[in-house]
Structure formats: C-alpha cells, structure tokens
CSV table of C-alpha atoms in Angstrom, one decimal:
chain,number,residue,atom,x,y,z
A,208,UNK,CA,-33.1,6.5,-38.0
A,209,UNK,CA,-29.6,7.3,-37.1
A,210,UNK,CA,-26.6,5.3,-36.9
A,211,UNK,CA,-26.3,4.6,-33.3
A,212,UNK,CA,-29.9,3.2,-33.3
A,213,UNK,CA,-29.8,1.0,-36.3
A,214,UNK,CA,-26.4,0.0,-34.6
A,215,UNK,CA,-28.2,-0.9,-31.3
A,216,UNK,CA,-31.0,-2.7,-34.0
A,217,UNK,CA,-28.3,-4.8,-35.4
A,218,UNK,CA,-27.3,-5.5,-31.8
A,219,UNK,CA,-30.5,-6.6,-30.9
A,220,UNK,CA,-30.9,-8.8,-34.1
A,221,UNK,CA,-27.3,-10.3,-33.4
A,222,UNK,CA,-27.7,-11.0,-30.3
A,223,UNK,CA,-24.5,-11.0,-27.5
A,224,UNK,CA,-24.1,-14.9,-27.7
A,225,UNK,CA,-23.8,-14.7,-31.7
A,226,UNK,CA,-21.0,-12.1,-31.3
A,227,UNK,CA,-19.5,-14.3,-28.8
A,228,UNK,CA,-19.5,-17.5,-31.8
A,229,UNK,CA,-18.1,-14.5,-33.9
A,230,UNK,CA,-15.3,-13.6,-32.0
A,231,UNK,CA,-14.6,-17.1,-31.5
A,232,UNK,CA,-14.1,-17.5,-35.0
A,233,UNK,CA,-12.5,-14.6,-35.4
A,234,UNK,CA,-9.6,-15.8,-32.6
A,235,UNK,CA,-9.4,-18.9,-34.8
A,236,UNK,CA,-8.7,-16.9,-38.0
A,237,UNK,CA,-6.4,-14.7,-35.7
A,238,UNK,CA,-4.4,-17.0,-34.2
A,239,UNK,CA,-3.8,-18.9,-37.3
A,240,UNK,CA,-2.3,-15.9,-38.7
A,241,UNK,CA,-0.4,-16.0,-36.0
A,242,UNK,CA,0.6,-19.5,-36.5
A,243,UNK,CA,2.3,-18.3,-39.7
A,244,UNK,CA,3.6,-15.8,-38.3
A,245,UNK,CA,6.1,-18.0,-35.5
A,246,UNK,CA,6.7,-20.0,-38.8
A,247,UNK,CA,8.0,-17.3,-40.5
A,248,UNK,CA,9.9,-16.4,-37.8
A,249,UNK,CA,11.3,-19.2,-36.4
A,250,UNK,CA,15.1,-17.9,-36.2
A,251,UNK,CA,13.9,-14.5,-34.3
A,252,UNK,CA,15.2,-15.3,-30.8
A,253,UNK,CA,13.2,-13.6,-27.7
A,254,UNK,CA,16.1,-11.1,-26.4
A,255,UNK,CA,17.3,-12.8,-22.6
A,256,UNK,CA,16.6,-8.7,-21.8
A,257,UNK,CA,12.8,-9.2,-22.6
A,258,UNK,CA,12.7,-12.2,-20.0
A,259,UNK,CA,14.7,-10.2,-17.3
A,260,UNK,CA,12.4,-7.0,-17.4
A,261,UNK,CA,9.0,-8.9,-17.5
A,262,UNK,CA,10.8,-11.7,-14.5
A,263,UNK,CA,11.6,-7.9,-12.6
A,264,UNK,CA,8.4,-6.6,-13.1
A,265,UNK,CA,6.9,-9.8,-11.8
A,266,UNK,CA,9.3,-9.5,-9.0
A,267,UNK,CA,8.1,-5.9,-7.9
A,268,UNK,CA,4.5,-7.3,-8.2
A,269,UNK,CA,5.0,-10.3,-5.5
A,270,UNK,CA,6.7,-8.0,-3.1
A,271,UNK,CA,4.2,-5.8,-3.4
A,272,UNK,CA,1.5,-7.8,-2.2
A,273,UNK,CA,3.9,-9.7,0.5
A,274,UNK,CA,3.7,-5.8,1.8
A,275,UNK,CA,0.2,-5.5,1.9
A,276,UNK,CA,0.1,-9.0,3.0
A,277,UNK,CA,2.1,-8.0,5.8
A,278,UNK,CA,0.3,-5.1,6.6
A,279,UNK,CA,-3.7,-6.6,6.7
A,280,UNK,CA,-1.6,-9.2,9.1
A,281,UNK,CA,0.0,-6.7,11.4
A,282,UNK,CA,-4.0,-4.3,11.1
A,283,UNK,CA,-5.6,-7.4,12.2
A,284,UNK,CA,-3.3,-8.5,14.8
A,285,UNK,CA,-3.4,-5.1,15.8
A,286,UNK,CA,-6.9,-5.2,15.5
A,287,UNK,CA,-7.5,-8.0,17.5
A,288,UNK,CA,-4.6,-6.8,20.5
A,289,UNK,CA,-6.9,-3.9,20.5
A,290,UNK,CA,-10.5,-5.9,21.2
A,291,UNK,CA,-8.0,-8.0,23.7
A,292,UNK,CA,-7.1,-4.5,25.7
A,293,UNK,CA,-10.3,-3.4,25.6
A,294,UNK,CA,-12.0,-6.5,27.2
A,295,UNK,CA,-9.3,-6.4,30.2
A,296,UNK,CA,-9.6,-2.7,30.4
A,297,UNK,CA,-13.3,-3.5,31.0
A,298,UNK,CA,-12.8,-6.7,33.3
A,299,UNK,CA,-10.5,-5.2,35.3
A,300,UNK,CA,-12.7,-2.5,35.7
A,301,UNK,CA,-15.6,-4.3,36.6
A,302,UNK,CA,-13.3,-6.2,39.2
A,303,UNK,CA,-12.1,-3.2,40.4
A,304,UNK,CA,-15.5,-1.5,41.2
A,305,UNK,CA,-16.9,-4.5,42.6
A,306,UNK,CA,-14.7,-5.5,44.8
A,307,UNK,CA,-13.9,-2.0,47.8
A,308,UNK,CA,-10.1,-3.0,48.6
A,309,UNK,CA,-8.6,-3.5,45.1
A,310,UNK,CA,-10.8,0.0,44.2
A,311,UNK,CA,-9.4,1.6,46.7
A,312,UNK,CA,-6.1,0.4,45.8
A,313,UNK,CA,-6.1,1.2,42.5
A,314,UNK,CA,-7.4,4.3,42.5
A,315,UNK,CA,-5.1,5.4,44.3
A,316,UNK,CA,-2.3,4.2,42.4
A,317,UNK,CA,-3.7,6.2,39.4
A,318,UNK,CA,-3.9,9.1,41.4
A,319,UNK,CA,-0.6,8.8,42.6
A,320,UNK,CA,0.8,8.1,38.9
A,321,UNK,CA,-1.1,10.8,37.4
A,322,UNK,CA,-0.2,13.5,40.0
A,323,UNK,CA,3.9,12.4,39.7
A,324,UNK,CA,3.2,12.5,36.0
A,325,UNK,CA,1.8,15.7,35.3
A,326,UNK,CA,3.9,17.3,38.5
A,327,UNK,CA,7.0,16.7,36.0
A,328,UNK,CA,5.2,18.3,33.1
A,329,UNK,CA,4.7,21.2,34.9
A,330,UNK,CA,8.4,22.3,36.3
A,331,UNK,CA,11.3,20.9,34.4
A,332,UNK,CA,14.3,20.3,36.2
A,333,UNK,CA,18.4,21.1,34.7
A,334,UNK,CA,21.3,19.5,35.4
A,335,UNK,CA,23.5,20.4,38.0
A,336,UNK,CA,27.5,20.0,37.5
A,337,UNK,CA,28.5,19.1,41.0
A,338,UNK,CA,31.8,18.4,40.7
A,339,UNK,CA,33.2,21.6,38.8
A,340,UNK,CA,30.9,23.7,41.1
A,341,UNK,CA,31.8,22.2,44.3
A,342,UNK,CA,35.1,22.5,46.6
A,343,UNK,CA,38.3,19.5,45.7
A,344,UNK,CA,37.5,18.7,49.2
A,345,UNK,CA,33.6,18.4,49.0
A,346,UNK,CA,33.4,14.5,50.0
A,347,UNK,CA,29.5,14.5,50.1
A,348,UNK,CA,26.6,13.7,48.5
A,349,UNK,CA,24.9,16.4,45.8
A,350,UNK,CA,21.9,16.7,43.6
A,351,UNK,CA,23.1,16.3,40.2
A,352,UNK,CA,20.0,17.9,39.0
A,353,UNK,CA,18.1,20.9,40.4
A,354,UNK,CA,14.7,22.6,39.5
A,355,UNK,CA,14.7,24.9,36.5
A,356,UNK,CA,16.1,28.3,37.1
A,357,UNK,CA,18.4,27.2,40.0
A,358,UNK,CA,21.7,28.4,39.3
A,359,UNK,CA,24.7,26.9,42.4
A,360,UNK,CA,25.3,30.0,44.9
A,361,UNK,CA,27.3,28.2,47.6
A,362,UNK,CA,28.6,25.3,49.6
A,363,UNK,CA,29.6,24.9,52.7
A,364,UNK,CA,30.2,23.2,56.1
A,365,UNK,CA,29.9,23.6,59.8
A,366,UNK,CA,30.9,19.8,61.8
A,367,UNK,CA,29.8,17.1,59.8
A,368,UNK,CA,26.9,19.1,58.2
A,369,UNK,CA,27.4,19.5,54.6
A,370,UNK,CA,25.3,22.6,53.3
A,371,UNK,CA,24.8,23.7,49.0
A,372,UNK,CA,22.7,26.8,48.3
A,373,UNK,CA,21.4,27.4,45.0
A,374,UNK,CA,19.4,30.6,44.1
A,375,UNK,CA,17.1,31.8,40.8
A,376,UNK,CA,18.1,35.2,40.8
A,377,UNK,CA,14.3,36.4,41.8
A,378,UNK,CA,15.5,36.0,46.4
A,379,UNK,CA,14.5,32.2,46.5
A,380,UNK,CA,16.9,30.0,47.6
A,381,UNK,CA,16.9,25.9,46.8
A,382,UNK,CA,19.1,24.3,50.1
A,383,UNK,CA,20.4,21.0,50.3
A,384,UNK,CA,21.8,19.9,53.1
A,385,UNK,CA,23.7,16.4,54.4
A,386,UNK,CA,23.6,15.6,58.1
A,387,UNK,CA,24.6,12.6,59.9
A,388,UNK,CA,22.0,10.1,60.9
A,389,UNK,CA,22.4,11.0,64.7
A,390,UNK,CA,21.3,14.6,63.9
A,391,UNK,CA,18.5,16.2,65.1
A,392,UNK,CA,16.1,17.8,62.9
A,393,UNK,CA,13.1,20.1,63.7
A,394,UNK,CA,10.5,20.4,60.7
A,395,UNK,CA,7.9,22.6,60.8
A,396,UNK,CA,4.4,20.8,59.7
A,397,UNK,CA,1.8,22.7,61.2
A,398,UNK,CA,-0.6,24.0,58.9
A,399,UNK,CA,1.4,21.8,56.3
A,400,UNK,CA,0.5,19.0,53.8
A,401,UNK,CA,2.7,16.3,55.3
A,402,UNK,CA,2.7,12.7,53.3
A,403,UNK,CA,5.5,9.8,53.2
A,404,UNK,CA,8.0,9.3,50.4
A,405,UNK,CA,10.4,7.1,49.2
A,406,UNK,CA,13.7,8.5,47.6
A,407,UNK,CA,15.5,6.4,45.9
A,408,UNK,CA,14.2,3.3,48.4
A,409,UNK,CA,14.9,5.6,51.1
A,410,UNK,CA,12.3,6.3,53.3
A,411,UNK,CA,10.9,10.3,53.7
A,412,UNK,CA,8.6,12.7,54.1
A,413,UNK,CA,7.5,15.8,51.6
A,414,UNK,CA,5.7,18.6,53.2
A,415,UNK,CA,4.3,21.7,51.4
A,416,UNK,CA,3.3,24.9,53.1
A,417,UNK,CA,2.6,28.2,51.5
A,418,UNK,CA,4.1,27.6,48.5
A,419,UNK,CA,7.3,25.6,49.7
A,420,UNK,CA,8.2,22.5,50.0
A,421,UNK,CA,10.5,20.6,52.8
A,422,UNK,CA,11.6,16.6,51.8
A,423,UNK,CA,13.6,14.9,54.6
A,424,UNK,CA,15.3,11.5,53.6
A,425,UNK,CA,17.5,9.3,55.3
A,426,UNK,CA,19.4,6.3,54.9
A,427,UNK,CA,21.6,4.3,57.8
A,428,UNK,CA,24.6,6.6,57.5
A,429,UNK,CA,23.1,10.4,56.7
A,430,UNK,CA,19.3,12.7,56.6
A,431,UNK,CA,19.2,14.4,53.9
A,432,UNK,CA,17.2,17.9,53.2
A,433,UNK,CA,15.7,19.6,50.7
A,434,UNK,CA,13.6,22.7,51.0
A,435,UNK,CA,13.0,25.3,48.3
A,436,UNK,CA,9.9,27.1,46.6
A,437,UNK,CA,9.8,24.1,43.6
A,438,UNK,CA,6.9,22.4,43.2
A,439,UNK,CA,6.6,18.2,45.0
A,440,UNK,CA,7.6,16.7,41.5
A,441,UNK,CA,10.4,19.0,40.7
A,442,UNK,CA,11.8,18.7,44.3
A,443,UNK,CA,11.2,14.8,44.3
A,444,UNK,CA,13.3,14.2,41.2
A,445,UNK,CA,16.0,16.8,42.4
A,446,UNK,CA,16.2,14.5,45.6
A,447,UNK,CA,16.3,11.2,43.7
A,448,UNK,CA,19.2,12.6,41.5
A,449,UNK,CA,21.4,13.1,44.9
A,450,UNK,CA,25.0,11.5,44.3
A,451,UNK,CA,27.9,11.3,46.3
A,452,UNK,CA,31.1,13.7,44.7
B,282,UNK,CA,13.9,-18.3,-19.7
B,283,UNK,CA,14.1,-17.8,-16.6
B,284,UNK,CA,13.0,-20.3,-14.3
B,285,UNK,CA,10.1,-18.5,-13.2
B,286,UNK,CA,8.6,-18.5,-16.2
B,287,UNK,CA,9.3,-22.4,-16.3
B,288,UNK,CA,8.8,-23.8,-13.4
B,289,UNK,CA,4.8,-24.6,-12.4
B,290,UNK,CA,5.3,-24.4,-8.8
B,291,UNK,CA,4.8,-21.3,-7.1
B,292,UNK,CA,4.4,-19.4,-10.4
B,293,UNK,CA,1.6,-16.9,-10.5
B,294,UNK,CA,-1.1,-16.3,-13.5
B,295,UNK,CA,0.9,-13.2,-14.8
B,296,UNK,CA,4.2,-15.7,-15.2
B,297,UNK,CA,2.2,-18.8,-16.6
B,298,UNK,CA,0.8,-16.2,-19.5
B,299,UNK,CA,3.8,-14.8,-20.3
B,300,UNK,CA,5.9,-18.3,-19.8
B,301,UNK,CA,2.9,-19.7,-22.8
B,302,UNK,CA,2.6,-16.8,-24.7
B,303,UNK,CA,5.7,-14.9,-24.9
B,304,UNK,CA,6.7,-16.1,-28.4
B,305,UNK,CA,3.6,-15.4,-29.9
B,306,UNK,CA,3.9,-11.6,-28.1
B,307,UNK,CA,7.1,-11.0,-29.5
B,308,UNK,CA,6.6,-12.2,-32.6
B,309,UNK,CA,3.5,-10.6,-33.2
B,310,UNK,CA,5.3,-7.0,-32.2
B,311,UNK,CA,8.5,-7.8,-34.3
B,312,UNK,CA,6.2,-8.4,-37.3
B,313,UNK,CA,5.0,-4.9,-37.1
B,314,UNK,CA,7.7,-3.2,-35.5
B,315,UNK,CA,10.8,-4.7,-37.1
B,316,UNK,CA,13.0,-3.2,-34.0
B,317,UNK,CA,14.2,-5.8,-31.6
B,318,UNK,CA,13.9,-2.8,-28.6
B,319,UNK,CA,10.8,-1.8,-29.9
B,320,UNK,CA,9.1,-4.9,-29.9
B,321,UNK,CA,10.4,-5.5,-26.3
B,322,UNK,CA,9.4,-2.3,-25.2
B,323,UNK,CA,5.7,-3.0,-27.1
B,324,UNK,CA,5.6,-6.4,-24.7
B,325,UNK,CA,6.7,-5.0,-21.7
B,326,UNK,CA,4.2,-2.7,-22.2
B,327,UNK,CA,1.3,-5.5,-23.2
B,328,UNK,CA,2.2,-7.8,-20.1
B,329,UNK,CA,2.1,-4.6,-17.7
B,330,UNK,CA,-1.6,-3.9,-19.1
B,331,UNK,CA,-2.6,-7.5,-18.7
B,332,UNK,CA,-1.7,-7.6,-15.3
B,333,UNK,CA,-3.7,-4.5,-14.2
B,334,UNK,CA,-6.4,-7.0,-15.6
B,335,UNK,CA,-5.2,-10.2,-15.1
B,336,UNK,CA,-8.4,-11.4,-13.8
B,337,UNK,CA,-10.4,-11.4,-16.4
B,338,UNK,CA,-8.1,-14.8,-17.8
B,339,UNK,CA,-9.4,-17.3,-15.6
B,340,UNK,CA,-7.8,-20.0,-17.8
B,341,UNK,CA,-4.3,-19.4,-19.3
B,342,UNK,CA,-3.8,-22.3,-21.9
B,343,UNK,CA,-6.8,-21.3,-23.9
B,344,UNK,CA,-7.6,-20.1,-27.6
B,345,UNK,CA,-9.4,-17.3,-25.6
B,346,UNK,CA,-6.9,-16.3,-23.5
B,347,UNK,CA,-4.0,-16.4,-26.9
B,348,UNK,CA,-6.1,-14.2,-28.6
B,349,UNK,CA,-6.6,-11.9,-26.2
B,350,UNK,CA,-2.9,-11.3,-25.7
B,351,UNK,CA,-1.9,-10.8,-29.6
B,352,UNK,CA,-4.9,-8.8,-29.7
B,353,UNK,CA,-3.3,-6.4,-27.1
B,354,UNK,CA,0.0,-6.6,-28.6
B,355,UNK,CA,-1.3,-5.8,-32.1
B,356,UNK,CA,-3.2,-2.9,-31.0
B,357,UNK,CA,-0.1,-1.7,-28.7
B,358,UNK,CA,2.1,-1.7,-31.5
B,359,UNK,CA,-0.3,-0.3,-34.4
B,360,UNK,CA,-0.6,2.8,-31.8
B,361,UNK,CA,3.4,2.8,-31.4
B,362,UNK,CA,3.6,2.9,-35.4
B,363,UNK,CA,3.2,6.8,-36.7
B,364,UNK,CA,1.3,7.1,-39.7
B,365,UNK,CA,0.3,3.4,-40.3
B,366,UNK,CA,-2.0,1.8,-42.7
B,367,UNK,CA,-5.0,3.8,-42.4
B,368,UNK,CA,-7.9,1.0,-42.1
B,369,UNK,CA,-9.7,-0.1,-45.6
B,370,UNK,CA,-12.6,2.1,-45.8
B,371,UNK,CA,-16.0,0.7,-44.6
B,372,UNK,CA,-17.8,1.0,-47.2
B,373,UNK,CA,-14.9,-0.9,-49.2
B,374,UNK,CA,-16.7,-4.1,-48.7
B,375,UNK,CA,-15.9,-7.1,-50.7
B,376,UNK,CA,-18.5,-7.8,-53.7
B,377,UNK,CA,-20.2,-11.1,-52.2
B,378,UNK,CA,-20.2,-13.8,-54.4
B,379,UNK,CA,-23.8,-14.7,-55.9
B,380,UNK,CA,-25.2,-16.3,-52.9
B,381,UNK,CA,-29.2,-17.3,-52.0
B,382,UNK,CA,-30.5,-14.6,-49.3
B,383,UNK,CA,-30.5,-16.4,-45.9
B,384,UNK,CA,-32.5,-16.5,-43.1
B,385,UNK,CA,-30.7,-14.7,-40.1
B,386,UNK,CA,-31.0,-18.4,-37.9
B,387,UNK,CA,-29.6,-19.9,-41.0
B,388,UNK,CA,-26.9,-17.6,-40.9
B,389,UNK,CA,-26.0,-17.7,-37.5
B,390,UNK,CA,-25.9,-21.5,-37.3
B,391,UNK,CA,-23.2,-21.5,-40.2
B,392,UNK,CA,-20.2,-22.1,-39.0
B,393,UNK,CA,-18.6,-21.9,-41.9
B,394,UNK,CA,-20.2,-19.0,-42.6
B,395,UNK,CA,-19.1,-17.2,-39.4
B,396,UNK,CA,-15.5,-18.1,-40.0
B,397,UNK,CA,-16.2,-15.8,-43.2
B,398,UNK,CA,-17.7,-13.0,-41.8
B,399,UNK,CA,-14.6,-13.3,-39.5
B,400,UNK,CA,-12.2,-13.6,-42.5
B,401,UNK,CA,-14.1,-10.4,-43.9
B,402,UNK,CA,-13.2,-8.4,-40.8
B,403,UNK,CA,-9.8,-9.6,-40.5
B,404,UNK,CA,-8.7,-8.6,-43.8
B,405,UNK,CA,-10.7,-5.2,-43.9
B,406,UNK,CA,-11.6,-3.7,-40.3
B,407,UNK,CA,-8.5,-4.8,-38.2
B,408,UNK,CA,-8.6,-2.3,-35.4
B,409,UNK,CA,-12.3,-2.2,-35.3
B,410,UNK,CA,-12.7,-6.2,-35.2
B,411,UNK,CA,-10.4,-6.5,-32.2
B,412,UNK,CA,-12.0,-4.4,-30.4
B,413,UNK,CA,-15.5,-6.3,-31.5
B,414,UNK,CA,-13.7,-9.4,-29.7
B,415,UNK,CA,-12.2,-8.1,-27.2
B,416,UNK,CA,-15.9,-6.4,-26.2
B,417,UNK,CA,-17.8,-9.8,-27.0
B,418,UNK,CA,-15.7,-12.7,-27.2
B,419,UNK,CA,-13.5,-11.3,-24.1
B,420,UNK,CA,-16.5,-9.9,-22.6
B,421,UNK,CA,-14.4,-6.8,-21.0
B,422,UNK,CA,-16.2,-3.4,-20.8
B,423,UNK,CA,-15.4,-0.5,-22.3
B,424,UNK,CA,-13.3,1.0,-19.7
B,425,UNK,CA,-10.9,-1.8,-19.6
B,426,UNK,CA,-10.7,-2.0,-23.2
B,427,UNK,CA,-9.7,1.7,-23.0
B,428,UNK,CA,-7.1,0.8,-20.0
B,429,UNK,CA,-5.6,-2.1,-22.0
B,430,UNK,CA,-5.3,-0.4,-25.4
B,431,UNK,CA,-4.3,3.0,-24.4
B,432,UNK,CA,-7.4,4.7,-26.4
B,433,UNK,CA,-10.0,6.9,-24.5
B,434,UNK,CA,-13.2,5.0,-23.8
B,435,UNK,CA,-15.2,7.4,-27.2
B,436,UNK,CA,-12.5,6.1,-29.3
B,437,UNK,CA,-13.5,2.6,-27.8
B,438,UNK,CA,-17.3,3.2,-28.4
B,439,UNK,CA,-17.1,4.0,-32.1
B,440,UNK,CA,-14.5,1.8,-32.8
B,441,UNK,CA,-17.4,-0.5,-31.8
B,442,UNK,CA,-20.3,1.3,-33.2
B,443,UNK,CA,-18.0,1.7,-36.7
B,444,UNK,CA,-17.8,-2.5,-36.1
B,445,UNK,CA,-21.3,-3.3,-35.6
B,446,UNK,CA,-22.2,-1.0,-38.8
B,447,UNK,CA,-19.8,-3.3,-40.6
B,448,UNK,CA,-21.6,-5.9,-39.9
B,449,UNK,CA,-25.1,-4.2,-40.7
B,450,UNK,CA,-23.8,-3.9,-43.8
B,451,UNK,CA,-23.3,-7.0,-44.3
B,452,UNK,CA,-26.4,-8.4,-43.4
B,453,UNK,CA,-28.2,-5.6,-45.4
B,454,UNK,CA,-26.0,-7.3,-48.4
B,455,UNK,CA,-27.1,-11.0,-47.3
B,456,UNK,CA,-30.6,-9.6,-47.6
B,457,UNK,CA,-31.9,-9.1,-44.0
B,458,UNK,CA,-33.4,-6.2,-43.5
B,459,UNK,CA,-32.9,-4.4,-40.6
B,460,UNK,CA,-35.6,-2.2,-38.5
C-alpha cells in the first residue's frame, strides 16, 4: 500500500473533527509559547515605522474600495438613467405614432436635424478674414466664413449695393452681395427646390437648381445674397456667419 | 499606535487584527529574525497575506484567530531565514513512555492526551504541524495555504501528507493498527 493511501487510511480513521480537537490543542501549546515569548520580550518596542506602513497599507485598501464603491454607484445610476431613457424613448414613441399631428411634427423635426447634420459633415467650411481682405472703406456686412476651397477674388460696389466674389480656382464663383431693403431682386425658381429659412432669425429662402444654390435673407435695413455651387448646409452656415466690417 | 488601530469605531477587520495582534507578530518575527527591519518587513508581509484572506477570521479576539496569525508569521520568517534548522527527522520520534495500547475512541476523547500528541508535533514537525492546523483547525484549502505561506500548493500537499504520516506513526506506536 503506498504512502498516500495509508495516509488517506489514517485520515479516514482520524476523522476531520478529531484533527480539528488536534489543532485546537495544538494553538493552545502554540500560543503558550508565545506567551513566553512577549515575556521574554517585554522591553522590545514595536518600531512607530511598523505602525505607519501597516496604518498606509490599510489606507490604500479603504480608498480602494471607496473607488469601486464609487464606481458600482455611478454603473448603476448609469444603469438605471439608461432603463429611464429607454422607457421615454419608447413612450414618446408610442405617443408620437399614435397621435398624426405630433408624428408629423416630429418627424419632421428629425428630418430636418439630420439633413442640417450630415449636410455639415459633408462640405466643411474655412474661415474667411474679412477685414484684411476687404477695402478700409468696406462699411458692410461679410461672411466671416466661406465653403471649403473659396479663396476672396474681389469686392466691390455700384450705389448702395455692396458686392464680394470669392472663387476656388476650378471657374466657380461663391458671390455675396448686400443690398438695401428697398431693392428689387429677381430669383430664378423654376424648375428649382425652393423652401423657407431662417438666418440668423432672419427670415429667407434657399433654393437649389442644378447643382447651385441661391439663399436670399433680409432684415429691416438690407437683403442679403448668397449664391454659389456649395451645397444647402455649407451655404447656410456661410450665411449665418455674415458680420458687419 | 496609531489611532486607527485603537479606536473601535469605524475600524475595519484588517485594523482590529493587527491593533490585537501586533505584539505577538512582531515578537514572534524578532524571535527568529533578530533584525528589527527584518521582522517589520516579515509583518508587513504577514498582515498583507492576511488581508487577501481576511475572510476566513470571522472573529478577531479568538485563540483561533491568534494562532492563525503567529502561524503565518512563523512560517514567513522560517522561509526568510537561509539555511535554517532543517526539521527533526520523521522518523526521530520520541521513545513513548510504557503506556497500555488504547482504543482509538479512547484516545481521541483524551484531552490530555491530545495536548501531547500536540506537544510531540510542536517540538519535532514544526513546519509540517502548522500547516496540519492551518488545513484542519483553520479549515483553509490548500490553495490559500499556498497564497498565505508563499509555498507552491505540492509543497503544501506533502507538507500535509509528511504530517498525517507523523501521526500514523504514532498511532502504529500506540498500537492501532491501520488498514
């Protein structure tokens, strides 16, 4: 028989609970040795340095869980602000397609958002430097921004028309122009996608045809014009970005 | 002492052992180390272990819960010493003093005789006896014996299977016989 199986005998003959009464006997016998022991050693002082590293240690230990206390918190508030958005996502839309007018609504404020949205992804604009580029005398309005690849060409003025030509260096040409309010202005929209806009609170319309884009604007004083081959979004944002020099 | 280690309120289980027990620790590690650094370094070392385990002690100001903890820091600094004591030999048991064989129920309801089986393996199989208790009086398994001594868990296994032949022996020498 070999010695791990007359080992595992004497285990089975000494069972677990008389090892226990064992080692309980054995801690007795132990810890009177150690008893001596703290006699013998009664003028051995514990080094302050001892008390400071394990007090540190236990230090590290508490922060350590306030962290991951802290952080289960945070998951299940985060958690929970999650369930919370989900359930109004799905009231919401079970108001929405239940009742015609707020659908309609609705939708088309998403449409809206999404088409301004991923209009500006698509054509980046840069910023324009009116007044180094423009004449001392320019007292007018400007875009301060202009679709990529625009670089200023001219300005000028005829009367109290104010006129800035930019150009990308491929034949298109980006104009602005600045008239009074009492102008008259002829836009072409047949055949074109004609829709309202507001610029800057401004009220104004955006058409496109065959691949460019006219936006009229007017306040109480001027009309404002915009027409170039940039895209709705790019030429939006050029005509909110209009300043006065 | 810090107040940490003083103060009841607010103080966790890893400060309430070391706050009780930190004399004995020291003590114990001085006793074999004989460096003040050393010893310090040997409790730092025993606290850090007990905490990875510190749930095991579910009550501090126990006989239980002192052993276990000069147990540690004995075994930590007996690793820490190069070239100690080698253990007695096994087989260099103690001639047993005349005795009538007893029955094994006899046996085990001596207490007195208990305390001298324990007396036999604290004078003659140090390391293999704490690891006996730490395995059956502790009740920890062999993986966190191996975590809180620093010994792989085979050294742990025949430490204990040395331990349990000890005590084979012994019972072969009290006349039981085993199968």
């Amino acid at each position: 028989m070999s010695d791990v199986n007359e080992n595992e005998a004497v285990l089975t003959k000494i069972n677990e609970a008389q090892l226990y009464a064992l080692g309980d006997a054995y801690a007795d016998a132990l810890l009177d040795e150690t008893d001596v022991l703290l006699d013998e050693y009664a003028e051995l002082e514990i080094p302050e340095s001892l008390d400071d590293r394990i007090a540190a240690f236990s230090g590290r230990l508490s922060r350590k869980a306030a962290r991951a206390a802290r952080l289960r918190s945070v998951s299940k508030i985060g958690r929970r602000a999650a369930v919370v958005a989900v359930t109004l996502l799905l009231v919401t839309a079970a108001v929405t397609f239940s009742v015609e007018a707020f659908r309609i609504k609705f939708l088309n404020m998403i449409i809206e958002v999404s088409e301004r949205f991923s209009s500006v992804r698509l054509e980046p604009t840069s910023p324009f430097d009116g007044t180094a580029a423009l004449p001392n005398d320019w007292n007018a309005f400007y875009p301060a921004v202009i679709p990529e690849g625009f670089s200023f060409k001219r300005a000028s003025s005829s009367a109290a028309i104010k006129n800035i030509i930019f150009e990308n260096g491929k034949g298109s040409e980006l104009r602005f122009s600045q008239s009074p309010a009492s102008a008259e202005l002829q836009l072409d929209t047949e055949g074109a996608e004609v829709s309202a806009v507001t610029i800057n609170g401004m009220e104004g319309i955006i058409s496109l045809k065959d691949g460019c884009t006219i936006l009229v604007w007017h306040d109480d004083s001027f009309i404002f014009h915009l027409d170039g081959p940039a895209d709705r979004a790019a030429m939006i944002k050029t005509a909110e970005s209009v300043r006065k020099k | 002492m810090p107040e940490i280690f003083k103060n009841k309120s607010g103080r966790g289980k890893l400060e309430e052992i070391y706050g009780r027990y930190r004399r004995d620790m020291y003590v114990t590690a001085y006793s074999i180390l004989r460096d003040s650094q050393a010893a310090e370094d040997a409790v730092q070392n025993a606290v850090i272990r007990i905490q990875r385990h510190i749930d095991k002690i579910s009550d501090v100001e126990c006989k239980k819960t002192r052993a276990y903890v000069v147990i540690i820091v004995r075994n930590l600094c007996l690793d820490r010493l190069k070239g100690h004591a080698v253990p007695d030999s096994l087989d260099a048991m103690p001639e047993e003093p005349a005795s009538a064989a007893e029955s094994p129920d006899e046996l085990l309801l001596a207490a007195e005789r208990r305390r001298e089986m324990a007396e036999r393996l604290l004078r003659l199989h140090r390391p293999y006896a704490d690891i006996l208790v730490l395995r059956y009086y502790n009740e920890l398994t062999i993986n966190e014996i191996s975590d809180l001594l620093g010994i792989s868990e085979n050294n742990v296994s025949v430490r204990i299977n040395r331990a349990l032949g000890a005590l084979r022996k012994m019972l072969e020498k009290e006349g039981e016989k085993v199968e």
